[in-house]
Short mmCIF file of C-alpha atoms in Angstrom, two decimals:
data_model
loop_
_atom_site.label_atom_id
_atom_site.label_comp_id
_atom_site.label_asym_id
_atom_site.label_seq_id
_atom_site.Cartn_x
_atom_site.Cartn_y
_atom_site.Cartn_z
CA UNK I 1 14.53 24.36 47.30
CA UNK I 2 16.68 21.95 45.69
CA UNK I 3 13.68 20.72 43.76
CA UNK I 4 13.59 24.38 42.38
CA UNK I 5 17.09 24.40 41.58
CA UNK I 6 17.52 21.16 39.58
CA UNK I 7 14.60 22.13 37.70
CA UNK I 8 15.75 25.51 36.70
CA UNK I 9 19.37 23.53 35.84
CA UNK I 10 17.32 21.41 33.84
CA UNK I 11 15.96 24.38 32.00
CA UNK I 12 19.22 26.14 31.35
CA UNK I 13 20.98 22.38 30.01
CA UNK I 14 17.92 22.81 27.76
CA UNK I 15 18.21 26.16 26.69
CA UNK I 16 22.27 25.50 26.15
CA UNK I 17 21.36 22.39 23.91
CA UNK I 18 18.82 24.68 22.13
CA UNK I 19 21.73 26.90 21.55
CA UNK I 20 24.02 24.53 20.60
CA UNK I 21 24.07 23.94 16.54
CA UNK I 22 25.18 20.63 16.53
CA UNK I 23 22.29 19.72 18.75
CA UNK I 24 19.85 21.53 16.27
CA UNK I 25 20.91 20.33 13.55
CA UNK I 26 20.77 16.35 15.02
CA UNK I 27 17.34 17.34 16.48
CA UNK I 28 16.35 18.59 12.74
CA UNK I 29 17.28 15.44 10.97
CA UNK I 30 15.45 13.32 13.18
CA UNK I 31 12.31 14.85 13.23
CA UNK I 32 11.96 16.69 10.10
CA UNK I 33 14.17 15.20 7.40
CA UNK I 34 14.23 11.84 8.08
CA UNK I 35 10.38 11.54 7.85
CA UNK I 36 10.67 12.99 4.68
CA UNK I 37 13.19 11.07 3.57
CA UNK I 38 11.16 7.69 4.25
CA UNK I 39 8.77 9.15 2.32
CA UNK I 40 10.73 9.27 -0.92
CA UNK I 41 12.30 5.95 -0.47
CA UNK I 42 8.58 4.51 -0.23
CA UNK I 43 8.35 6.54 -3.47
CA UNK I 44 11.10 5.32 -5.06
CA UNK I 45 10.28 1.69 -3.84
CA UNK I 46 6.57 1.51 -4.92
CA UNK I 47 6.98 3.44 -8.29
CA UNK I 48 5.01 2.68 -10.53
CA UNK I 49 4.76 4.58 -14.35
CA UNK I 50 7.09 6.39 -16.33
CA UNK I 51 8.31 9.95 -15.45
CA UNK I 52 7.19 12.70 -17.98
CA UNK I 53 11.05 14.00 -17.84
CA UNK I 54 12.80 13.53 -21.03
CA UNK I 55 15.96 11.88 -18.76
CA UNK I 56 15.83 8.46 -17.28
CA UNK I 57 16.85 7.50 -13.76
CA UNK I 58 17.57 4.39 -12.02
CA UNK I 59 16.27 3.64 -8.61
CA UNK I 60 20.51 3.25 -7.15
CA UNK I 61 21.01 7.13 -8.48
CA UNK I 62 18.01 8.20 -6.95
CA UNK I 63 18.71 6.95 -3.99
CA UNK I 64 22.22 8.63 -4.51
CA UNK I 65 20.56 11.98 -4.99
CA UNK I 66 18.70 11.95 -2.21
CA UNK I 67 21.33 11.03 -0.34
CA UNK I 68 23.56 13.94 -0.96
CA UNK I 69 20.19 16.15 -0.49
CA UNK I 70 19.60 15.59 2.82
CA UNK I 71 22.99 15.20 3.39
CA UNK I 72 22.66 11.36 5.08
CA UNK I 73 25.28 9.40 5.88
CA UNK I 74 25.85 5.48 4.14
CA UNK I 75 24.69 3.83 7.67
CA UNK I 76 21.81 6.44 8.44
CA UNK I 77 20.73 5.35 4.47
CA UNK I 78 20.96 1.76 5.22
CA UNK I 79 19.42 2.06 8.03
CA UNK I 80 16.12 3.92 6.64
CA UNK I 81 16.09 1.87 3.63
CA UNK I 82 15.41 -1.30 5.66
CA UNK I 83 13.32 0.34 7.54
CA UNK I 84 10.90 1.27 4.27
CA UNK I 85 10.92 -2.02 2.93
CA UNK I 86 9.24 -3.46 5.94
CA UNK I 87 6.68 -0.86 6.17
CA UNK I 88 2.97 -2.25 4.22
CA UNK I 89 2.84 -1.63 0.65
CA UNK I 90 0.14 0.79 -1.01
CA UNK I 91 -2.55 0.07 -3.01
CA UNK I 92 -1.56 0.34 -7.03
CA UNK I 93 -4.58 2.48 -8.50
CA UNK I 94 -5.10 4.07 -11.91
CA UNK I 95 -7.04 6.98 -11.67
CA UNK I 96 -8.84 7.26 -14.95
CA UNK I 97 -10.75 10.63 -15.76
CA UNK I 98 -13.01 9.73 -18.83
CA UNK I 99 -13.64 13.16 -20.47
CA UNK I 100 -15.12 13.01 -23.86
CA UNK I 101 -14.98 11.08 -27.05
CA UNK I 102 -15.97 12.63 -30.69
CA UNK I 103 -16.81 11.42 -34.26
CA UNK I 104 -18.19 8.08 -32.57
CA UNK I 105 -20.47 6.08 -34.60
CA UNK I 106 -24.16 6.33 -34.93
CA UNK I 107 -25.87 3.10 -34.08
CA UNK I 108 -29.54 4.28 -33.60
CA UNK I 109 -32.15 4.46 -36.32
CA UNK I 110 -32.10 8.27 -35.91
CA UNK I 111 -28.32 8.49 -36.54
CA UNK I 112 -26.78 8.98 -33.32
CA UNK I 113 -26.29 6.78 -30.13
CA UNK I 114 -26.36 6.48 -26.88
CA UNK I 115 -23.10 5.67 -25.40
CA UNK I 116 -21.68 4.75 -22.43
CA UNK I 117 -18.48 2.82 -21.07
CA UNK I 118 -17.10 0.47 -19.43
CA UNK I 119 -13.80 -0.25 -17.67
CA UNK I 120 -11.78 -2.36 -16.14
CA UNK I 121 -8.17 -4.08 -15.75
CA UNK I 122 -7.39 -7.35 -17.38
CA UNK I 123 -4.09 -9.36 -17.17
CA UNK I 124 -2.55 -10.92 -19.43
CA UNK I 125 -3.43 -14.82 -19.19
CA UNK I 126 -7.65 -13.74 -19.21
CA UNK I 127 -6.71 -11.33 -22.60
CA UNK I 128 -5.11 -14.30 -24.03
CA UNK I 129 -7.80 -16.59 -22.73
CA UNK I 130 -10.68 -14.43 -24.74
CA UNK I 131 -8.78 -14.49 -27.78
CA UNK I 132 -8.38 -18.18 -27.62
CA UNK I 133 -12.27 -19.02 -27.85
CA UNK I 134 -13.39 -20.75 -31.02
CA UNK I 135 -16.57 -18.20 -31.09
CA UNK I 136 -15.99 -14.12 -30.82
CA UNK I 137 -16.86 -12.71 -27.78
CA UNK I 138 -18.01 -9.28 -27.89
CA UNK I 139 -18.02 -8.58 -24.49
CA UNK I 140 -14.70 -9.08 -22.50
CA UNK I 141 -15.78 -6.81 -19.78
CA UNK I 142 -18.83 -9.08 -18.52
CA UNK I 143 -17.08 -12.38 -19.49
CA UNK I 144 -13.91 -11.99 -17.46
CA UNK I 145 -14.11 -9.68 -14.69
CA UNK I 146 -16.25 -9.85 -11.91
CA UNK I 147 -18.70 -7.23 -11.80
CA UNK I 148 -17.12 -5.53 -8.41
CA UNK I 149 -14.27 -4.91 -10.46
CA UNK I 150 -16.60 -3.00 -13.53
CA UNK I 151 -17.04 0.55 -13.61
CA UNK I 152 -19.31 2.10 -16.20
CA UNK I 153 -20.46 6.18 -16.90
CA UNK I 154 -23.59 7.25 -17.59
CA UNK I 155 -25.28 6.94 -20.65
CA UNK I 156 -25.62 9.90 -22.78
CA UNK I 157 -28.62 10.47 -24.86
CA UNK I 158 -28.87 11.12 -28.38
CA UNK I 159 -25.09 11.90 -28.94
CA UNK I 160 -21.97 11.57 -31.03
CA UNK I 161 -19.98 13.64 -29.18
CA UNK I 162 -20.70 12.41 -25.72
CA UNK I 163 -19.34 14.40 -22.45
CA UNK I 164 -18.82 12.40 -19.01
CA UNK I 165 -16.19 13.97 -17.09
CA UNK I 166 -16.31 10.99 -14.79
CA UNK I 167 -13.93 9.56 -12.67
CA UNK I 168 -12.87 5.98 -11.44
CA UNK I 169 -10.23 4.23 -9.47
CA UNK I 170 -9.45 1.10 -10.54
CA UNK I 171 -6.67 -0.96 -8.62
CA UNK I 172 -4.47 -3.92 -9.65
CA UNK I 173 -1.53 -6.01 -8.47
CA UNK I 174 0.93 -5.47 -10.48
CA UNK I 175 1.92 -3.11 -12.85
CA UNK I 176 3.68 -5.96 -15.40
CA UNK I 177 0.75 -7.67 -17.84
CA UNK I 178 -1.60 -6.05 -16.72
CA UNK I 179 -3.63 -3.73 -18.96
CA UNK I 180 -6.63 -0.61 -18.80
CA UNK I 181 -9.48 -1.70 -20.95
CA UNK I 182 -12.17 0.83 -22.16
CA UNK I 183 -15.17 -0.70 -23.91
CA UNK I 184 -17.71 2.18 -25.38
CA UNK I 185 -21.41 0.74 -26.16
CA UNK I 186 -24.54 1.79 -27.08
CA UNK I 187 -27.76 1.56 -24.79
CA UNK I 188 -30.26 -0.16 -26.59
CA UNK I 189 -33.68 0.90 -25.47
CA UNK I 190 -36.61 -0.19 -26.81
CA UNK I 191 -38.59 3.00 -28.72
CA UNK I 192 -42.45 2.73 -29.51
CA UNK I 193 -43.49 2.27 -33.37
CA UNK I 194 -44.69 5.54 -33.75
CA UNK I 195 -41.56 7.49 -32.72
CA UNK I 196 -39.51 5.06 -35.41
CA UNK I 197 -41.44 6.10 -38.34
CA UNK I 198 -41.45 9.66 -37.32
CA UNK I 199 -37.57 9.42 -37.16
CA UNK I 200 -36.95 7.40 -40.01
CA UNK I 201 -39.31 9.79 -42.12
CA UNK I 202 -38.02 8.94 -45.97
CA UNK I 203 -34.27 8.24 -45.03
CA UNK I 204 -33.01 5.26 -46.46
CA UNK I 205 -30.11 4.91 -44.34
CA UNK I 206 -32.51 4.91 -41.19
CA UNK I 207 -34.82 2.52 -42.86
CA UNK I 208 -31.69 0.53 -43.47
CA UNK I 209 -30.58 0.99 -39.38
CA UNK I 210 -34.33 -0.29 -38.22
CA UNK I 211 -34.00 -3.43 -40.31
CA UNK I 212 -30.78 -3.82 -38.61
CA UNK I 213 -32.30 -3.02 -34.93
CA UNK I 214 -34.80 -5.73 -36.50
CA UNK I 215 -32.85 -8.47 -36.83
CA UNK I 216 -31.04 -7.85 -33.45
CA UNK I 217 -31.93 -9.08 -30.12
CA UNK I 218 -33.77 -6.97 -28.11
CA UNK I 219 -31.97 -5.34 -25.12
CA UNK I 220 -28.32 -5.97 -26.97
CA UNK I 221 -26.00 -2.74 -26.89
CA UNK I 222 -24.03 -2.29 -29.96
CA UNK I 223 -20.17 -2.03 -29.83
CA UNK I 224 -18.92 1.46 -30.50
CA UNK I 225 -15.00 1.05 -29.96
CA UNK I 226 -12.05 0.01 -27.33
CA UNK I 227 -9.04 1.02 -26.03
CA UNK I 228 -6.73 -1.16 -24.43
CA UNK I 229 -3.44 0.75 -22.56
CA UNK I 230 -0.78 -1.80 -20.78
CA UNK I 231 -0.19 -0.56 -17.65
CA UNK I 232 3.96 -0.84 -17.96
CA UNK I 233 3.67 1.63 -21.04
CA UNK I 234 2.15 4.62 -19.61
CA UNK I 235 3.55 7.62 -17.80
CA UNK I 236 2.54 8.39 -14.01
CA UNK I 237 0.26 10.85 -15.31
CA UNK I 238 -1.67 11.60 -18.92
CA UNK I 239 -4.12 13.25 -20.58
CA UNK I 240 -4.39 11.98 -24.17
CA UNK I 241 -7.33 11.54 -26.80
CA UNK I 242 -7.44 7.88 -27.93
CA UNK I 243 -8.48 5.74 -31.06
CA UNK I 244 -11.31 3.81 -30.07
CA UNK I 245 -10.60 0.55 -32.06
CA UNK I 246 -12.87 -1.81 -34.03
CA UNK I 247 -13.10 -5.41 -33.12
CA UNK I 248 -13.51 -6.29 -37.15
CA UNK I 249 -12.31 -4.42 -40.58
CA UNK I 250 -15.95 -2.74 -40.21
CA UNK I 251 -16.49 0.46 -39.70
CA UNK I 252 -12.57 0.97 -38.81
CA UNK I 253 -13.08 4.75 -38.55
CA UNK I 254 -15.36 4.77 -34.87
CA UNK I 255 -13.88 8.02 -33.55
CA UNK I 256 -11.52 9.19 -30.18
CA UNK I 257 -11.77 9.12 -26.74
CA UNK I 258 -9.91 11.65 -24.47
CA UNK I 259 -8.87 10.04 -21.33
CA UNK I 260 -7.17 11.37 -18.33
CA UNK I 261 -4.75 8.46 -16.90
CA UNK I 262 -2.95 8.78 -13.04
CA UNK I 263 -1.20 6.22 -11.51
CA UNK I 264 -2.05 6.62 -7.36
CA UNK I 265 -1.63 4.54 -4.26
CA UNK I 266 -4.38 4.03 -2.03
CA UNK I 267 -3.76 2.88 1.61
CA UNK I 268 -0.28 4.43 1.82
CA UNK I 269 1.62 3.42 5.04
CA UNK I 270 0.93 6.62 7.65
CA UNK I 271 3.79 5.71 9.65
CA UNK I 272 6.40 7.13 7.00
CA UNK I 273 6.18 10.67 8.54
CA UNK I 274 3.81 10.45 11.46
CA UNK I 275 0.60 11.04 9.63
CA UNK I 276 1.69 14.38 7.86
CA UNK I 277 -0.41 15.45 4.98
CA UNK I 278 1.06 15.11 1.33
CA UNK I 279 0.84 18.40 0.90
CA UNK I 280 2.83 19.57 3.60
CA UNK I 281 5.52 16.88 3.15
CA UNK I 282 5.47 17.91 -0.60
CA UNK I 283 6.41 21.22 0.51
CA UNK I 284 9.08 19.89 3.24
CA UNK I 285 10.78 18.15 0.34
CA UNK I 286 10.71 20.32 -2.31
CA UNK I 287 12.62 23.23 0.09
CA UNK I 288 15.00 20.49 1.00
CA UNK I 289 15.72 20.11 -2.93
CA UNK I 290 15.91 23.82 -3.26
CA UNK I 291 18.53 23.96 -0.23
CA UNK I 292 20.56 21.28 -2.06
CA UNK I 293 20.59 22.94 -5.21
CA UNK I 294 21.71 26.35 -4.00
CA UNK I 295 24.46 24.95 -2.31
CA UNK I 296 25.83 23.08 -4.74
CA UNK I 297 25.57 26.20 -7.38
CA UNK I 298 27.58 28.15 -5.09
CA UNK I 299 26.32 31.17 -6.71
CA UNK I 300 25.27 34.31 -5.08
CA UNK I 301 23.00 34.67 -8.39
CA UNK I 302 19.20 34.12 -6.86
CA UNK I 303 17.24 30.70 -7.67
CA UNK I 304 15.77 30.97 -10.61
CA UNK I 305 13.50 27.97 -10.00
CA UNK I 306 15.58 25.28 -11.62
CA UNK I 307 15.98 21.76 -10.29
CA UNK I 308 18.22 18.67 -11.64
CA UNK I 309 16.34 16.11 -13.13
CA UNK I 310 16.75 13.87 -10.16
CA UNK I 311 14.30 16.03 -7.96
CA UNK I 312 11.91 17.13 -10.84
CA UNK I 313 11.47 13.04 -10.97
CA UNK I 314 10.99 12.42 -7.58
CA UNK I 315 8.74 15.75 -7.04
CA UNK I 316 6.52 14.40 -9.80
CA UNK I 317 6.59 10.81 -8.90
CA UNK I 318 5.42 11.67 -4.82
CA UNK I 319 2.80 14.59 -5.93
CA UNK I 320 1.11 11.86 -8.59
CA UNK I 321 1.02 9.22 -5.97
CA UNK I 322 -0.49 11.13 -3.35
CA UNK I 323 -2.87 12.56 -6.14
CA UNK I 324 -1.82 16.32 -4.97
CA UNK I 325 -3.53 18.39 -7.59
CA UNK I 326 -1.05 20.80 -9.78
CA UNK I 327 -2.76 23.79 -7.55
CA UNK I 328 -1.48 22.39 -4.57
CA UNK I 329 2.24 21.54 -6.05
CA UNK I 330 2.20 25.50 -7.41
CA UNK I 331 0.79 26.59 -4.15
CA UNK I 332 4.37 24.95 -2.61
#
């Protein structure tokens, strides 16, 4: 009987603390916002690219905004942000999408090429080292980076305007001197006598393309272009057509390159918020954000959707490290 009793007791001190706002509202912050807010601090601390947002914030009145957001007091902030920078660091990626170039240049006898490219990160010292050596080297990719670290699309036949649509992840250490390199080439294959002549017919600037091919070793791809991005001067996320550059004064014009560029972490510590998806911490913070803003308005007037820069930075910074597609961040 008095087993019965204290149990039931049990269940009503329960049901009184379930009752109890204070109680709630303690309960809430431990297990709901303060996951969430770990996560943004590990944001904040492992950022890495610009924001798209026209305004500029420091990583002190971030921390400030968040602060006031989930309404946390100096020591529960202290507290959390020492906890963060002891968790493991992520993984820097660059996710690179490589969609399409046009107007490249036409290396085979018949006028067009066969491209494909390569890429890769380089730092600093190894650029520097290339461009030191007494004799050119055309091929940067194969001379300085281990072949692990190479990632090349397929080869497209017969094309000037070649379509890939491919994607790589390519990760580095740090995000200072270190840059993206994107080296387009053409496939050299060797083609039988008979199918030169019928493609070089009476055209003198394919007669002049198989002396070229000629005089050139066989199996040696021809340089089409590069692009070289640093790392520290790209947003978290673009998707821009680029100039693929000459390595001499010839041929200067060798056409663009539209590239799809998102910085990521891999590896991501999953003790932040208990192994939650993205997604549904995405969600978590973005009401929390909301909540913030609506209070502060005062206004009766309903949301119109509007948040301060602070949150628009951190929203963007969190969905483009977790790689949460812009479906998912309209879906929250």
């Amino acid at each position: 009987t008095n087993g019965i009793k204290d149990k039931l007791l049990f269940i009503y001190q329960d049901f009184k603390e379930e009752e109890n706002p204070e109680v709630k509202a303690r309960r809430h912050k431990e297990e709901e916002l303060k996951p969430l807010y770990k996560e943004l601090l590990y944001t904040i601390l492992h950022k890495i690219g610009k924001s798209t947002s026209a305004e500029v914030f420091t990583e002190a009145q971030l921390h400030l905004y968040i602060q006031e957001a989930f309404t946390m007091t100096k020591s529960e902030h202290d507290t959390l942000v020492e906890k963060v920078q002891n968790t493991e660091p992520p993984v820097y990626c660059l996710m690179v999408t490589v969609k399409e170039a046009k107007g490249i240049l036409g290396k085979d006898i018949s006028g067009f090429s066969d491209p494909y490219c390569l890429l890769m990160m380089l730092e600093d010292e190894k650029i520097k080292t290339s461009r030191s050596q007494s004799k050119p080297c055309k091929s940067v990719v194969k001379d300085f980076v281990a072949d692990d670290k190479i990632y090349q699309t397929e080869i497209k036949k017969q094309t000037l305007n070649p379509i890939w649509n491919q994607t790589f992840v390519l990760e580095f250490g740090h995000i200072s001197g270190t840059a993206f390199h994107l080296e387009m080439w053409d496939k050299d294959e060797e083609v039988s006598l008979t199918q030169k002549l019928e493609e070089i017919r009476t055209s003198l600037t394919s007669i002049r393309r198989m002396i070229k091919e000629a005089k050139k070793e066989k199996g040696t791809d021809d340089f089409l272009g590069n692009i070289v991005l640093k790392l520290q001067d790209l947003h978290c996320t673009e998707d821009n057509w680029y100039k693929l550059e000459p390595r001499t004064e010839t041929y200067p014009d060798r056409g663009q390159c539209h590239l799809n560029l998102k910085f990521i972490h891999k590896a991501r510590d999953e003790t932040l918020s208990a192994g939650r998806s993205a997604y549904t911490n995405y969600c978590g913070i973005l009401q929390q954000f909301v909540q913030a803003y609506i209070s502060k308005e005062q206004s009766s007037a309903p949301w119109k959707g509007a948040l301060c820069g602070e949150a628009q930075t951190l929203l963007e910074l969190y969905a483009t490290q977790n790689d949460l597609s812009p479906f998912l961040q309209d879906l929250a």
